[in-house]
């Protein structure tokens, strides 16, 4: 009996040990996917998706940051797996559930829950105005964490299946998204060019040189104010002609610089890189300059350049910028902060706010003559090196400076400054503008000291303004001109006049150029452009409004829309079934919507909704249009097929509007509703704190056709 009992006990112990091993093995297997999913989302998807979304803005290639993130993924995944696998069953299950919730929450936050946050370009984020958004965001995260834990408590097997399936799907979705983004870019693996600064201050003695200084966001109003407050500037800038009535190109840097680089208007349907490439491919400007004996040296934001322009811009190299360890660590750290800002819930975001200029600052440690935006560094180099006279050919040089762009952290003496909290953005910009004039005066001083001043034409301008984005500063001092400083009321257009002016200078016309032939009383209609990207800054341009400026460019009341252009060739929609709701959005799947931004706000004076009926209607129709907001009481006109369907003054803040549609307005099973907003009066303040655009009329919700 005793032996039988002992044998039974040994058998039971063996079974218990076997069961324990099986449970441990099962627990270890169950922990792999959640741990890997969390590590993949944190270290791979988050930072690489952030990189690929803004690859055109970064000076470093993917190879710079990829090794660190792969190492982080492997190490984090292993540690999380071991933690979940080694803990007791109950604690390990809770940890697995948390890994699952964190991965799902970070993905959802990055992709779906970040609308309303400003660009991370140095501006203060209005956290105090976003408390409501923060509380809603917190409730969503609590649900993502709490509901799986409750499910585990009461339906453990269902919880296990859910975690396994969702984690596998999430890894697959993220991997596919990264794969498509990488394949679409092609050039992301390494950055294939940089602007060489070895010849940054090289000019030709005895030959004509042209220097253009583009001071970002320097509006004409700041120059006018400086002349009023500092009358000595007139003597210090002797020979210059200041044109306060200058009409700019557009509201954003790359859209304006495309025209200042090539004379072309940024095209519809193209993103940041594609549009710039297309503008450069379709210009004879550089061939003309080279034929005239000029070399072209650009010192600008590297993201504005491409290896495709190497034959046009003489200091653009085709060598890849390889980051050393210090620079790689700096950009990896910044990219991870950027990724965490996107992925974390609202109240955890503040510690991870970065200025996107941090990525550029990491170039300081790269041991290559790479140009990067740092106005204080530029000024110090200018003073230390001065201008060299050894160039064999005439030079056309463009220096792009941070100017009055955020972060507003320099004073008029180019000293780092932290402004008092009550200092207005306008006063901060003005201080930084005076610092830009200090740089201009140093350029003049160095040119005189090198004996190059008399044969150098100086141009001081901006890509756009700040409050009035369409009125940049523009001043010119032709070579050899020793006249007093003058202010000209001539109506200048950067769209129509800048490139021809450079061509005239290269042809030796100087003060006899077409620019100086424009009379002050010329009744001239000038043009500027308002662009709307599909999603965010730099994405494909879906609409372009041509703006006419009648009168002085400093008064935005003189701006009116001449025509709207919409890009539709790549937009397809499913056939429409009557009674279905159509979101008044560019992303509508059952209609082609044009003329609104991603917030469903009308961005100009026209818009349209085009539907192709699944079953062509036999009789008359009716439309119910739902409006979220009217900025001010104004008329709305709706037409279709030559019929005027609606023409009334709309005063409601939110509500519905109904109007009939005759059967004859439908042609070939297609109905196009054309909207006009002729009385739009309220203008968007087109500065860095608001979206692009000039007019704000209606914010739409949706419409239904019955």
mmCIF file of C-alpha atoms in Angstrom, residues 201-341:
data_model
loop_
_atom_site.group_PDB
_atom_site.id
_atom_site.type_symbol
_atom_site.label_atom_id
_atom_site.label_comp_id
_atom_site.label_asym_id
_atom_site.label_seq_id
_atom_site.Cartn_x
_atom_site.Cartn_y
_atom_site.Cartn_z
ATOM 1 C CA UNK A 201 31.351 83.861 -49.850
ATOM 2 C CA UNK A 202 33.133 83.562 -53.202
ATOM 3 C CA UNK A 203 32.610 86.343 -55.765
ATOM 4 C CA UNK A 204 34.343 87.510 -58.918
ATOM 5 C CA UNK A 205 36.507 90.609 -58.845
ATOM 6 C CA UNK A 206 36.000 92.933 -61.798
ATOM 7 C CA UNK A 207 32.855 91.114 -62.913
ATOM 8 C CA UNK A 208 29.206 91.623 -62.084
ATOM 9 C CA UNK A 209 27.829 89.555 -59.203
ATOM 10 C CA UNK A 210 24.241 89.197 -57.957
ATOM 11 C CA UNK A 211 23.388 88.448 -54.329
ATOM 12 C CA UNK A 212 19.806 87.783 -53.246
ATOM 13 C CA UNK A 213 19.027 87.492 -49.544
ATOM 14 C CA UNK A 214 15.702 85.745 -48.883
ATOM 15 C CA UNK A 215 14.669 86.450 -45.295
ATOM 16 C CA UNK A 216 11.858 84.071 -44.391
ATOM 17 C CA UNK A 217 8.591 85.759 -43.305
ATOM 18 C CA UNK A 218 10.036 89.314 -43.477
ATOM 19 C CA UNK A 219 6.944 91.329 -44.330
ATOM 20 C CA UNK A 220 7.131 94.773 -45.942
ATOM 21 C CA UNK A 221 5.377 96.309 -42.932
ATOM 22 C CA UNK A 222 8.413 95.551 -40.771
ATOM 23 C CA UNK A 223 10.705 97.426 -43.155
ATOM 24 C CA UNK A 224 8.332 100.373 -43.207
ATOM 25 C CA UNK A 225 8.274 100.425 -39.421
ATOM 26 C CA UNK A 226 12.074 100.196 -39.246
ATOM 27 C CA UNK A 227 12.468 103.193 -41.543
ATOM 28 C CA UNK A 228 10.097 105.222 -39.377
ATOM 29 C CA UNK A 229 11.768 104.302 -36.073
ATOM 30 C CA UNK A 230 15.385 104.206 -37.283
ATOM 31 C CA UNK A 231 15.926 107.025 -39.789
ATOM 32 C CA UNK A 232 19.669 106.275 -39.885
ATOM 33 C CA UNK A 233 18.833 103.169 -41.960
ATOM 34 C CA UNK A 234 18.407 105.405 -45.014
ATOM 35 C CA UNK A 235 22.050 106.363 -44.880
ATOM 36 C CA UNK A 236 23.254 102.881 -43.995
ATOM 37 C CA UNK A 237 21.322 101.414 -46.939
ATOM 38 C CA UNK A 238 22.277 104.124 -49.447
ATOM 39 C CA UNK A 239 21.804 103.009 -53.041
ATOM 40 C CA UNK A 240 18.828 100.769 -52.246
ATOM 41 C CA UNK A 241 15.343 101.253 -53.630
ATOM 42 C CA UNK A 242 12.604 99.922 -51.356
ATOM 43 C CA UNK A 243 9.339 98.778 -52.968
ATOM 44 C CA UNK A 244 6.695 98.538 -50.201
ATOM 45 C CA UNK A 245 3.962 97.762 -52.746
ATOM 46 C CA UNK A 246 5.334 94.314 -53.606
ATOM 47 C CA UNK A 247 2.982 91.410 -54.232
ATOM 48 C CA UNK A 248 4.370 88.025 -53.202
ATOM 49 C CA UNK A 249 3.786 84.575 -54.640
ATOM 50 C CA UNK A 250 1.960 82.563 -51.978
ATOM 51 C CA UNK A 251 1.640 81.869 -48.279
ATOM 52 C CA UNK A 252 4.211 79.088 -47.801
ATOM 53 C CA UNK A 253 7.951 78.780 -48.356
ATOM 54 C CA UNK A 254 8.236 75.922 -50.841
ATOM 55 C CA UNK A 255 5.280 77.195 -52.872
ATOM 56 C CA UNK A 256 6.826 80.657 -53.150
ATOM 57 C CA UNK A 257 10.413 79.513 -53.643
ATOM 58 C CA UNK A 258 9.364 77.303 -56.549
ATOM 59 C CA UNK A 259 8.549 80.527 -58.399
ATOM 60 C CA UNK A 260 11.594 82.460 -57.177
ATOM 61 C CA UNK A 261 13.807 79.547 -58.253
ATOM 62 C CA UNK A 262 12.253 78.903 -61.660
ATOM 63 C CA UNK A 263 9.604 81.478 -62.594
ATOM 64 C CA UNK A 264 6.977 78.707 -62.646
ATOM 65 C CA UNK A 265 3.863 78.399 -60.503
ATOM 66 C CA UNK A 266 3.708 75.331 -58.289
ATOM 67 C CA UNK A 267 1.544 72.759 -60.127
ATOM 68 C CA UNK A 268 -1.687 71.117 -59.068
ATOM 69 C CA UNK A 269 -1.760 67.514 -57.957
ATOM 70 C CA UNK A 270 1.886 67.445 -56.863
ATOM 71 C CA UNK A 271 3.420 67.148 -53.434
ATOM 72 C CA UNK A 272 6.411 69.068 -52.074
ATOM 73 C CA UNK A 273 9.114 67.155 -53.947
ATOM 74 C CA UNK A 274 7.181 66.405 -57.139
ATOM 75 C CA UNK A 275 6.103 70.016 -57.619
ATOM 76 C CA UNK A 276 9.575 71.456 -57.115
ATOM 77 C CA UNK A 277 11.053 68.876 -59.475
ATOM 78 C CA UNK A 278 8.472 69.738 -62.108
ATOM 79 C CA UNK A 279 9.152 73.469 -61.804
ATOM 80 C CA UNK A 280 12.905 72.950 -62.173
ATOM 81 C CA UNK A 281 12.441 70.607 -65.130
ATOM 82 C CA UNK A 282 10.419 73.216 -67.006
ATOM 83 C CA UNK A 283 12.632 76.308 -66.790
ATOM 84 C CA UNK A 284 15.320 77.753 -69.036
ATOM 85 C CA UNK A 285 16.437 80.185 -66.328
ATOM 86 C CA UNK A 286 19.616 78.323 -65.354
ATOM 87 C CA UNK A 287 20.676 77.641 -68.929
ATOM 88 C CA UNK A 288 20.287 81.368 -69.638
ATOM 89 C CA UNK A 289 22.378 82.313 -66.588
ATOM 90 C CA UNK A 290 25.124 79.868 -67.481
ATOM 91 C CA UNK A 291 25.177 81.105 -71.071
ATOM 92 C CA UNK A 292 25.551 84.637 -69.718
ATOM 93 C CA UNK A 293 28.683 83.525 -67.846
ATOM 94 C CA UNK A 294 27.193 83.166 -64.341
ATOM 95 C CA UNK A 295 27.622 80.409 -61.823
ATOM 96 C CA UNK A 296 24.679 79.708 -59.522
ATOM 97 C CA UNK A 297 25.289 79.169 -55.817
ATOM 98 C CA UNK A 298 22.315 78.479 -53.538
ATOM 99 C CA UNK A 299 22.540 78.447 -49.764
ATOM 100 C CA UNK A 300 19.076 77.482 -48.650
ATOM 101 C CA UNK A 301 17.009 74.857 -46.886
ATOM 102 C CA UNK A 302 18.333 71.545 -48.206
ATOM 103 C CA UNK A 303 14.822 70.132 -48.506
ATOM 104 C CA UNK A 304 14.192 72.595 -51.334
ATOM 105 C CA UNK A 305 16.923 70.972 -53.403
ATOM 106 C CA UNK A 306 17.157 67.668 -55.253
ATOM 107 C CA UNK A 307 19.961 65.770 -56.953
ATOM 108 C CA UNK A 308 18.061 66.427 -60.175
ATOM 109 C CA UNK A 309 19.138 70.084 -60.005
ATOM 110 C CA UNK A 310 22.870 69.352 -59.741
ATOM 111 C CA UNK A 311 23.491 70.520 -63.308
ATOM 112 C CA UNK A 312 21.626 73.762 -62.680
ATOM 113 C CA UNK A 313 22.948 74.766 -59.241
ATOM 114 C CA UNK A 314 26.718 74.732 -59.165
ATOM 115 C CA UNK A 315 27.302 74.129 -55.447
ATOM 116 C CA UNK A 316 24.769 71.304 -55.206
ATOM 117 C CA UNK A 317 26.713 68.086 -54.734
ATOM 118 C CA UNK A 318 25.460 64.605 -55.459
ATOM 119 C CA UNK A 319 27.334 63.150 -52.479
ATOM 120 C CA UNK A 320 25.288 61.695 -49.660
ATOM 121 C CA UNK A 321 25.437 63.369 -46.265
ATOM 122 C CA UNK A 322 26.571 60.694 -43.829
ATOM 123 C CA UNK A 323 25.877 61.578 -40.227
ATOM 124 C CA UNK A 324 28.554 60.843 -37.659
ATOM 125 C CA UNK A 325 27.561 59.228 -34.359
ATOM 126 C CA UNK A 326 26.863 62.550 -32.644
ATOM 127 C CA UNK A 327 24.584 63.775 -35.424
ATOM 128 C CA UNK A 328 22.885 60.373 -35.785
ATOM 129 C CA UNK A 329 22.155 60.285 -32.050
ATOM 130 C CA UNK A 330 20.783 63.835 -32.146
ATOM 131 C CA UNK A 331 18.396 63.256 -35.059
ATOM 132 C CA UNK A 332 17.342 59.852 -33.674
ATOM 133 C CA UNK A 333 16.502 61.482 -30.351
ATOM 134 C CA UNK A 334 14.553 64.257 -32.075
ATOM 135 C CA UNK A 335 12.733 61.796 -34.313
ATOM 136 C CA UNK A 336 11.745 59.684 -31.319
ATOM 137 C CA UNK A 337 10.442 62.790 -29.521
ATOM 138 C CA UNK A 338 8.489 63.712 -32.638
ATOM 139 C CA UNK A 339 7.087 60.174 -32.810
ATOM 140 C CA UNK A 340 6.090 60.156 -29.137
ATOM 141 C CA UNK A 341 4.388 63.522 -29.509
#
